[in-house]
Short mmCIF file of C-alpha atoms in Angstrom, two decimals:
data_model
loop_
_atom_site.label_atom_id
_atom_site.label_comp_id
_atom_site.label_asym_id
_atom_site.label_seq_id
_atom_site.Cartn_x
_atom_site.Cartn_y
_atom_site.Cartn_z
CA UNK X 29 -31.49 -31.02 -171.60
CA UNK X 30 -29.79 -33.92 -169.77
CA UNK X 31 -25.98 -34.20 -170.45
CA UNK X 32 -24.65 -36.99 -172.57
CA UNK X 33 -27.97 -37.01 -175.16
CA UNK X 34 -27.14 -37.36 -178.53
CA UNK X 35 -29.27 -34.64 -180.12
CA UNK X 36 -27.79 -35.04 -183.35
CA UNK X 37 -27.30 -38.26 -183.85
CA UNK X 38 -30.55 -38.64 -182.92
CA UNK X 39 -31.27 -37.06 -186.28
CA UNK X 40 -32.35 -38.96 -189.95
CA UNK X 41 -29.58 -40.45 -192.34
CA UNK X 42 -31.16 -37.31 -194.48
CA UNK X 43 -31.37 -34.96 -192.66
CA UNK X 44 -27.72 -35.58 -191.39
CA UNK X 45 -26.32 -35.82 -195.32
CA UNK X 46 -28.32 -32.20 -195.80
CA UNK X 47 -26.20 -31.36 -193.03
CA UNK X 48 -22.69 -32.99 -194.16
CA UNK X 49 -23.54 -30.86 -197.85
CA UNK X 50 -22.81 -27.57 -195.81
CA UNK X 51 -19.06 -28.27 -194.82
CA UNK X 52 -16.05 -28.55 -196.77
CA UNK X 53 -15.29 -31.58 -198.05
CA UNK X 54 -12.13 -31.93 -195.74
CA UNK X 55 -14.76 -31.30 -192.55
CA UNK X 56 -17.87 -33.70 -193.87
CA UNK X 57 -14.99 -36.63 -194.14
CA UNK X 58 -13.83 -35.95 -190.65
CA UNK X 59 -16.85 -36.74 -189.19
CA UNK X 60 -16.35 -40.49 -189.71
CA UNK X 61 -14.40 -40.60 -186.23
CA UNK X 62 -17.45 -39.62 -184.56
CA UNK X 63 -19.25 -42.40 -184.03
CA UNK X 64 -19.96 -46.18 -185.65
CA UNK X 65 -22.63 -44.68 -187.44
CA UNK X 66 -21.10 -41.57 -189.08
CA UNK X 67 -18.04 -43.81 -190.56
CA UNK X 68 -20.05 -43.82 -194.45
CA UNK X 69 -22.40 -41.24 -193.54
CA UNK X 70 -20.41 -38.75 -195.26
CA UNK X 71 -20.45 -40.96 -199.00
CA UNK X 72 -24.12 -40.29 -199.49
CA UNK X 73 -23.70 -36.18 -198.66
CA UNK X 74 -26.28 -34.54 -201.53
CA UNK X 75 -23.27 -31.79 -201.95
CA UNK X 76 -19.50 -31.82 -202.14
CA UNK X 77 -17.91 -28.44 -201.06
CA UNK X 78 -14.32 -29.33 -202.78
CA UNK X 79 -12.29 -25.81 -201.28
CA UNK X 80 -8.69 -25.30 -201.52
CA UNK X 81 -7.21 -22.87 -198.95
CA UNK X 82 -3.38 -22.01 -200.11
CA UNK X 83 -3.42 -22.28 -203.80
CA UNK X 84 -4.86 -25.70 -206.00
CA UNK X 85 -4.82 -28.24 -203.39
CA UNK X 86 -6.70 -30.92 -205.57
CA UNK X 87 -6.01 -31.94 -209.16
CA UNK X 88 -7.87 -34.27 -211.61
CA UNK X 89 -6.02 -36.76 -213.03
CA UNK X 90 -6.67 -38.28 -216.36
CA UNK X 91 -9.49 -40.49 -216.21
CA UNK X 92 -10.52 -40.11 -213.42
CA UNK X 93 -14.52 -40.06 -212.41
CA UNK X 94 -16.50 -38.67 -209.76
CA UNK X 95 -18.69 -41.65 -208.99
CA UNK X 96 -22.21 -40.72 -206.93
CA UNK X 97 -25.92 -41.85 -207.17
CA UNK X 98 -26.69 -39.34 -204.71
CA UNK X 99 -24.60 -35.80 -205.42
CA UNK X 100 -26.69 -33.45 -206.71
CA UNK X 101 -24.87 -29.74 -205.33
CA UNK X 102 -21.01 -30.05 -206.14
CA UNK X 103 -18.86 -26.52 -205.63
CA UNK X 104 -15.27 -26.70 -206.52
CA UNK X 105 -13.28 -23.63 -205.20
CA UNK X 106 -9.77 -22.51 -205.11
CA UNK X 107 -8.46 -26.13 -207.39
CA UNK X 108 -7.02 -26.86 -210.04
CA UNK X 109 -8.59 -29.24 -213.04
CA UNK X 110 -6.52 -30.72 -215.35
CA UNK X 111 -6.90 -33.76 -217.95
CA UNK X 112 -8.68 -34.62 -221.34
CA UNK X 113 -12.78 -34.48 -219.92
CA UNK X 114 -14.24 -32.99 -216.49
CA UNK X 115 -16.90 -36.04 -216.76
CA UNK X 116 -19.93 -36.15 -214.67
CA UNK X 117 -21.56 -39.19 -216.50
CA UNK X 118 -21.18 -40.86 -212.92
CA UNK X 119 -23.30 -38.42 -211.26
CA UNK X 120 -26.87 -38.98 -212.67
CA UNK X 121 -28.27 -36.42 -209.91
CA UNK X 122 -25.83 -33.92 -210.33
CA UNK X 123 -28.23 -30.61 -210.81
CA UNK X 124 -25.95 -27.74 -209.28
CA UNK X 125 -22.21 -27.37 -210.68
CA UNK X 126 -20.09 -24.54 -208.99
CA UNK X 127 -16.27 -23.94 -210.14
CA UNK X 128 -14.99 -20.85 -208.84
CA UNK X 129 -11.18 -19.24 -208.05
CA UNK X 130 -10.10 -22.51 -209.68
CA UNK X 131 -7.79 -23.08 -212.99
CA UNK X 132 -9.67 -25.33 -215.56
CA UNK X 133 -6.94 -26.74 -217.95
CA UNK X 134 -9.72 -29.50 -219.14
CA UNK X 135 -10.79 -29.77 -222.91
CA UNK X 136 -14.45 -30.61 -221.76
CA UNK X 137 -16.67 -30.55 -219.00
CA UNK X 138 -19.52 -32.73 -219.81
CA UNK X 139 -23.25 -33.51 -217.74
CA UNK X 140 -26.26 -34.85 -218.46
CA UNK X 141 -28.29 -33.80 -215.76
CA UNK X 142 -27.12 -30.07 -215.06
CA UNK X 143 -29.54 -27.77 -214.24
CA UNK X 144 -27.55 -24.90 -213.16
CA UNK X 145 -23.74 -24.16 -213.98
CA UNK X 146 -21.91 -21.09 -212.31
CA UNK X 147 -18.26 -20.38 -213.42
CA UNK X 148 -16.85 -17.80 -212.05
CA UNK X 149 -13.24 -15.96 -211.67
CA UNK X 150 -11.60 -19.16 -213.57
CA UNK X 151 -8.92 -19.16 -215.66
CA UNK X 152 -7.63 -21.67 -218.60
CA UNK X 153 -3.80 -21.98 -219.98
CA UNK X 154 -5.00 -24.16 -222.63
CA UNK X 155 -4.56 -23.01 -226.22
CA UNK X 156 -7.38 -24.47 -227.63
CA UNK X 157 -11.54 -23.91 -225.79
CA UNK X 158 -12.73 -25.60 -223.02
CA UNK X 159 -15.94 -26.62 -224.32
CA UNK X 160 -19.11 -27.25 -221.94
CA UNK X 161 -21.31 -30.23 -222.91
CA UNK X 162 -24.40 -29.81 -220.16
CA UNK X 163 -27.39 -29.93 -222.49
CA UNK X 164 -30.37 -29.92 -219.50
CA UNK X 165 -28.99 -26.66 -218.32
CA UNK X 166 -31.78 -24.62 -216.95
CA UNK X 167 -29.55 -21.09 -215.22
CA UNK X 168 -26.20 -20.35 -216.39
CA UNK X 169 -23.56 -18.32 -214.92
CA UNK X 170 -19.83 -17.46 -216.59
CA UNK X 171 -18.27 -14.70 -214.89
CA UNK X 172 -15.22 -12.95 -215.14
CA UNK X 173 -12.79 -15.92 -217.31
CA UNK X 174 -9.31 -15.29 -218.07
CA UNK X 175 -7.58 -17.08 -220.82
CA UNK X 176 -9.31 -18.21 -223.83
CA UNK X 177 -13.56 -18.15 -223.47
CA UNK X 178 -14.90 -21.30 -223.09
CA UNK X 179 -17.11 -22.67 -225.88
CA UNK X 180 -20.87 -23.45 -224.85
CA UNK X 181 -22.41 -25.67 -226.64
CA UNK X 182 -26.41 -26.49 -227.22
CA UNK X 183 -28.32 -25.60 -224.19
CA UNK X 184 -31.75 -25.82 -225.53
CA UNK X 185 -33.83 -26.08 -221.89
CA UNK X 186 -31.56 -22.78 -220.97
CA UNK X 187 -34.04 -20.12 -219.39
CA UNK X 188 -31.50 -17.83 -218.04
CA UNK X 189 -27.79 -16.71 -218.71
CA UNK X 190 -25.53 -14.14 -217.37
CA UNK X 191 -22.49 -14.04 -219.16
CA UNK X 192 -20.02 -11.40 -218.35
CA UNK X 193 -17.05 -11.55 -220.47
CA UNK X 194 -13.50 -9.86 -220.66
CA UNK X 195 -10.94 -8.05 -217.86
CA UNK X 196 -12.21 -8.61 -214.58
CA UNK X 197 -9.99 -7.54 -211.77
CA UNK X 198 -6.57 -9.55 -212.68
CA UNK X 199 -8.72 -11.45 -214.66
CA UNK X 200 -8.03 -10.76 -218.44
CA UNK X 201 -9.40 -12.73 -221.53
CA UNK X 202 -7.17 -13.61 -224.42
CA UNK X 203 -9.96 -12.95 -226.77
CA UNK X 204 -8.76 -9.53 -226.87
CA UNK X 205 -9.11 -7.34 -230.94
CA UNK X 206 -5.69 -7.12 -231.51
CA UNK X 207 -5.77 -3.97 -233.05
CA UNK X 208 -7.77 -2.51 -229.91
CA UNK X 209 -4.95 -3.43 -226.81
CA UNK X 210 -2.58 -2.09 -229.92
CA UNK X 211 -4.06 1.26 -230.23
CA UNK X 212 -7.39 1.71 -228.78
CA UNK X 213 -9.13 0.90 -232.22
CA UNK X 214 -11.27 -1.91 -232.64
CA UNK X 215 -11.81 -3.21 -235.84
CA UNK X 216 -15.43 -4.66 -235.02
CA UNK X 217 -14.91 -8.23 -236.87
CA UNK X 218 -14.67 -6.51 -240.07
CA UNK X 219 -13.13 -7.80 -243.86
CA UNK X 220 -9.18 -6.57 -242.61
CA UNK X 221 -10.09 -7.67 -238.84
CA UNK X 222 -7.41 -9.22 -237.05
CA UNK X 223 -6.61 -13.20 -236.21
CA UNK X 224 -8.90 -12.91 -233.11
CA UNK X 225 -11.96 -11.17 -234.79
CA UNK X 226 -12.09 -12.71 -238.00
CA UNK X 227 -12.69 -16.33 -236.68
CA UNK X 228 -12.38 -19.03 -234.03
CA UNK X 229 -8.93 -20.51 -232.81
CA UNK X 230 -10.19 -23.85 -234.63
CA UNK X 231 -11.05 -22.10 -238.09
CA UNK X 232 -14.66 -22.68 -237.50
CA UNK X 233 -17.53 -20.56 -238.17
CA UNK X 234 -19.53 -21.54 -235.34
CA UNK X 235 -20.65 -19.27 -232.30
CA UNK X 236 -18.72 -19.29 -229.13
CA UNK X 237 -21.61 -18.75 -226.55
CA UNK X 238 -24.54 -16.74 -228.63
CA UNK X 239 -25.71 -19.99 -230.18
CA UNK X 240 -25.68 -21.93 -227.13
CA UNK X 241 -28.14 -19.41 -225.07
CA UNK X 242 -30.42 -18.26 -227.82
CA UNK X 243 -32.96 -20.06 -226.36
CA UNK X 244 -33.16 -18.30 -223.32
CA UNK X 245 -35.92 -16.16 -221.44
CA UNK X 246 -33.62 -13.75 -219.93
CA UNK X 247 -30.19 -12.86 -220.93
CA UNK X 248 -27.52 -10.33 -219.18
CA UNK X 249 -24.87 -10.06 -221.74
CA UNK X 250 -22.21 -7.85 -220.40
CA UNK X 251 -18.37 -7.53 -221.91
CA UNK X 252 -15.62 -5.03 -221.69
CA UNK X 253 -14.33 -2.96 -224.56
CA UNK X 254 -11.75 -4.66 -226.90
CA UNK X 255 -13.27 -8.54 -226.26
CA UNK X 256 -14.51 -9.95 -229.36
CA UNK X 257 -16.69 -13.11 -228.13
CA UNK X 258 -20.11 -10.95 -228.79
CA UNK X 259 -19.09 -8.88 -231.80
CA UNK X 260 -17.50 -12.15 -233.61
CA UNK X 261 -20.43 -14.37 -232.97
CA UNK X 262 -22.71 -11.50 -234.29
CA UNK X 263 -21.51 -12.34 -237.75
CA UNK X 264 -23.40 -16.06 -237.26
CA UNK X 265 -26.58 -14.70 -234.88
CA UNK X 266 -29.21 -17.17 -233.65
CA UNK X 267 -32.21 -16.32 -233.25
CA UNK X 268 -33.47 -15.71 -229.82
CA UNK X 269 -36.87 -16.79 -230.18
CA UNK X 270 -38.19 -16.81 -226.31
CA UNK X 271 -36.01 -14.28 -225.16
CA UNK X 272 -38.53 -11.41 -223.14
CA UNK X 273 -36.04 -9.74 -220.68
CA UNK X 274 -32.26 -8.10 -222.51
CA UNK X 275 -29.33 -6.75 -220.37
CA UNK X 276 -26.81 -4.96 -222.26
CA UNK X 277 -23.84 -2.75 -220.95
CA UNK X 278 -21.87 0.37 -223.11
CA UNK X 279 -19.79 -1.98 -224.86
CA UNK X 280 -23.31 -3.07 -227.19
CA UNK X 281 -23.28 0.60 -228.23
CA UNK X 282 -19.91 1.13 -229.65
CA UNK X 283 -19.31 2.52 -233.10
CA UNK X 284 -22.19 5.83 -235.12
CA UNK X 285 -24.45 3.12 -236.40
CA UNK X 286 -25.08 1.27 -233.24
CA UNK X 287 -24.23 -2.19 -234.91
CA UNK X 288 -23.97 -4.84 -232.36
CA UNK X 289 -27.30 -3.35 -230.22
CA UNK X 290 -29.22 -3.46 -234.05
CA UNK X 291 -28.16 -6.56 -235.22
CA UNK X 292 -29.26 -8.75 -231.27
CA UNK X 293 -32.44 -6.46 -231.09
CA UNK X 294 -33.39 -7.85 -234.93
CA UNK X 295 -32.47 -11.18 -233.77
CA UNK X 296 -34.93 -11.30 -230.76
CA UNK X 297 -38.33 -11.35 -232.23
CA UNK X 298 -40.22 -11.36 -229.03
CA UNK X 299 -38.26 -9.28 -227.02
CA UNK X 300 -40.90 -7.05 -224.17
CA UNK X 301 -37.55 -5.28 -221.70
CA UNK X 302 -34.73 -4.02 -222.77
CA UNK X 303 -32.32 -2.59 -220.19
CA UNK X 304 -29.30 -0.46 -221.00
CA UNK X 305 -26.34 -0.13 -217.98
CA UNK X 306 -24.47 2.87 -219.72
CA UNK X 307 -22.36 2.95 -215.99
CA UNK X 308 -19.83 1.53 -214.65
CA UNK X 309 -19.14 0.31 -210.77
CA UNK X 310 -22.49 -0.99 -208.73
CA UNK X 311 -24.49 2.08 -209.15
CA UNK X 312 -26.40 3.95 -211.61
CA UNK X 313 -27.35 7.74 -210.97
CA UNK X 314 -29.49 8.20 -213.37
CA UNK X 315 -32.04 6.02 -214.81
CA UNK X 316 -34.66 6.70 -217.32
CA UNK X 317 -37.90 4.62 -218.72
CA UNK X 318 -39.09 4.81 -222.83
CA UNK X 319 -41.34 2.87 -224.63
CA UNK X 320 -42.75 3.01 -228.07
CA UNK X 321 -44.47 5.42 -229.16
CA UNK X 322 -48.47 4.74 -229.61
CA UNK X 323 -49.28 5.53 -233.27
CA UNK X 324 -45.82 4.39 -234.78
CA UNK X 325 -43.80 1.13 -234.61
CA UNK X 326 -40.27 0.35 -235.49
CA UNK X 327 -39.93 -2.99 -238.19
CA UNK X 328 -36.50 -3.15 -236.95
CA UNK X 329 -37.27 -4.95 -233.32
CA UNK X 330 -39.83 -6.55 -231.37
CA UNK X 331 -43.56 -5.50 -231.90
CA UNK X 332 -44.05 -7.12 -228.25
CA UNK X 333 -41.55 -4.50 -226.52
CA UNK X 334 -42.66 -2.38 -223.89
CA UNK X 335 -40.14 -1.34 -221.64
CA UNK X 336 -36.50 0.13 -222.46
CA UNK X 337 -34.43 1.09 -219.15
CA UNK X 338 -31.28 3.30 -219.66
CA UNK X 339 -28.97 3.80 -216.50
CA UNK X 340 -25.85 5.99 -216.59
CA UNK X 341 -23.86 7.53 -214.00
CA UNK X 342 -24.11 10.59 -216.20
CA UNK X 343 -25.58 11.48 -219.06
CA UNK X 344 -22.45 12.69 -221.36
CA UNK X 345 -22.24 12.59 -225.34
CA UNK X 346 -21.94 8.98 -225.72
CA UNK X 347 -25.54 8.59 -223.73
CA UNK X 348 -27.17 11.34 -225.74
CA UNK X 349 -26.30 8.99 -228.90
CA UNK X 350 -27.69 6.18 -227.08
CA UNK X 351 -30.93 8.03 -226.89
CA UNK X 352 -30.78 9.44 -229.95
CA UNK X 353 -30.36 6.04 -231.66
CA UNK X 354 -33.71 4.84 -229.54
CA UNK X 355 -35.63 7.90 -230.94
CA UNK X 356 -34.77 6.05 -234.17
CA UNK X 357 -36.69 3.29 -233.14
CA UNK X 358 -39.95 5.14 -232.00
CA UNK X 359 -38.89 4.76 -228.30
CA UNK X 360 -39.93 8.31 -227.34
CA UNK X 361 -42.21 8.39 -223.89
CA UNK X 362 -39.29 8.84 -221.99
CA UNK X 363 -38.85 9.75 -218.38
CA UNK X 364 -35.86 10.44 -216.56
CA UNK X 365 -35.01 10.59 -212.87
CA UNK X 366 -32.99 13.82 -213.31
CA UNK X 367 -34.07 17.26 -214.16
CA UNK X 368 -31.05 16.96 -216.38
CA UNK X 369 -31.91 13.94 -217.74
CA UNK X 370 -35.17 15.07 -218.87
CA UNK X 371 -33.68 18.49 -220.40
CA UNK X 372 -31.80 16.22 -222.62
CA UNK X 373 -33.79 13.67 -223.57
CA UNK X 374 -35.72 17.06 -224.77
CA UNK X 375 -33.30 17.56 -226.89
CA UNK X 376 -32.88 14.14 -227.54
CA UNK X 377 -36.51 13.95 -228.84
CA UNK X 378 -36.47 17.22 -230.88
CA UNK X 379 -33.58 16.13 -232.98
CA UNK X 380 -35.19 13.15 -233.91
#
């Protein structure tokens, strides 16, 4: 190629934004010093990659408004929000919404044009919710948010959610069962439940995130012992009337009776999978398959349901009650990847 060509300048406005959406948003403003042409190219990126590198390097101030026809990927990283409203009214492309390793001390983040919101490893020092006003949301992400949860509200295009909900690294939530981090004993939301079980900061009955994402497809609610976000909001349970595909960890099959698991798998009428992850860390060692059984059916859950995955690192007492309660529910073809897995879901079978 002969020196001195322009290759990419030679490029399309387009393609050159789709380009600019891939840097920091320190790096996509620099390039205005390149050339004539690049001085505004950077205004009219599709995506804003806000990052901070030593701490919150960015703050929003109070009234304050992103203002873009042509944003539609923004991912805020490593800053700090602050002020009455995260508003995104000026953004009427804005699909993709990112906020990660960032403190949100905002009392609402608010879009109508969302499609998919991913918060992840954030924290709040707020007292009250931050509450999340993106009604078009299609895939939802909240992962791993310290301080007080934030409160979802009516996502009725949501197909997918993966909410994972309590200590997290350094990461702790202050929706914590005071009697649990006391002495180990959770009181399950019950008549002499503490402050934090027994209802919402604001004295409301209302669900924190269950009533905002039971109208999804596919759910992966996971939550570590001692939160009370998914055992409180039982008390009020929606309906998940499309949801097909259930992801569950151990803390859904706390207490004899198994209440939390019976009260979402009565409260999901169409339900077809239902996976268990009884382990903890990125890998399961064990992993067994049931389904009901041909001549009887449970009236408890789903007539549609087909599948039920259980994966455990090993399978101890508290799994053999797991399977025990299953057998319950006339979920007895089951196969197991272990010898020893298959001994006991033997025994698991006989007993019931």
């Amino acid at each position: 190629m002969p020196p001195g060509i322009d290759c990419i300048g030679a490029l399309s406005d387009g393609i050159l934004h789709h380009i600019l959406s891939f840097l920091p948003a320190q790096e996509a403003v620099r390039t205005c010093v390149l050339a004539q042409r690049w001085r505004h190219l950077w205004k009219c990126t599709t995506g804003l990659r806000i990052v901070g590198n030593k701490g919150p390097f960015w703050r929003w101030l109070n009234g304050l408004l992103f203002v873009s026809r042509c944003l539609r990927t923004l991912v805020l990283s490593g800053v700090g929000l602050q002020g009455t409203t995260l508003d995104f009214s000026s953004c009427p492309a804005l699909e993709d919404l990112t906020i990660g390793f960032s403190v949100i001390n905002v009392g609402k983040i608010s879009s109508l044009s969302l499609k998919c919101l991913s918060i992840f490893r954030c924290r709040s020092y707020l007292d009250d919710r931050v509450r999340v006003s993106a009604p078009c949301v299609v895939s939802l992400k909240l992962l791993g948010f310290s301080g007080i949860t934030p409160l979802l509200e009516s996502m009725p295009l949501l197909e997918t959610a993966f909410l994972t909900l309590g200590a997290h690294g350094h990461h702790t939530s202050q929706d914590i069962c005071q009697k649990y981090s006391q002495s180990g004993v959770y009181c399950g939301a019950k008549h002499d439940a503490c402050t934090n079980c027994h209802a919402n900061n604001d004295g409301s009955r209302n669900c924190v995130v269950l009533g905002a994402i039971s109208n999804a497809k596919h759910l992966e609610l996971i939550s570590s012992f001692g939160t009370v976000i998914f055992t409180r909001d039982l008390k009020w349970c929606p309906t998940f009337d499309k949801l097909k595909n259930l992801i569950l960890n151990d803390y859904w099959c706390m207490g004899p009776s198994f209440d939390a698991l019976s009260c979402i798998l009565k409260h999901s009428p169409v339900l077809e999978k239902l996976s268990l992850h009884l382990f903890k860390g990125l890998r399961a060692n064990v992993k067994m398959k049931g389904s009901y059984s041909s001549m009887e059916r449970s009236s408890v859950i789903s007539e549609h349901l087909k599948v039920v995955d259980v994966k455990c690192s090993v399978v101890d007492e508290n799994v053999v009650e797991v399977l025990k309660f299953l057998c319950t529910l006339n979920i007895r073809k089951l196969t197991g990847s272990t010898l020893h897995a298959l001994h006991i879901l033997k025994i698991c079978l006989h007993l019931s």
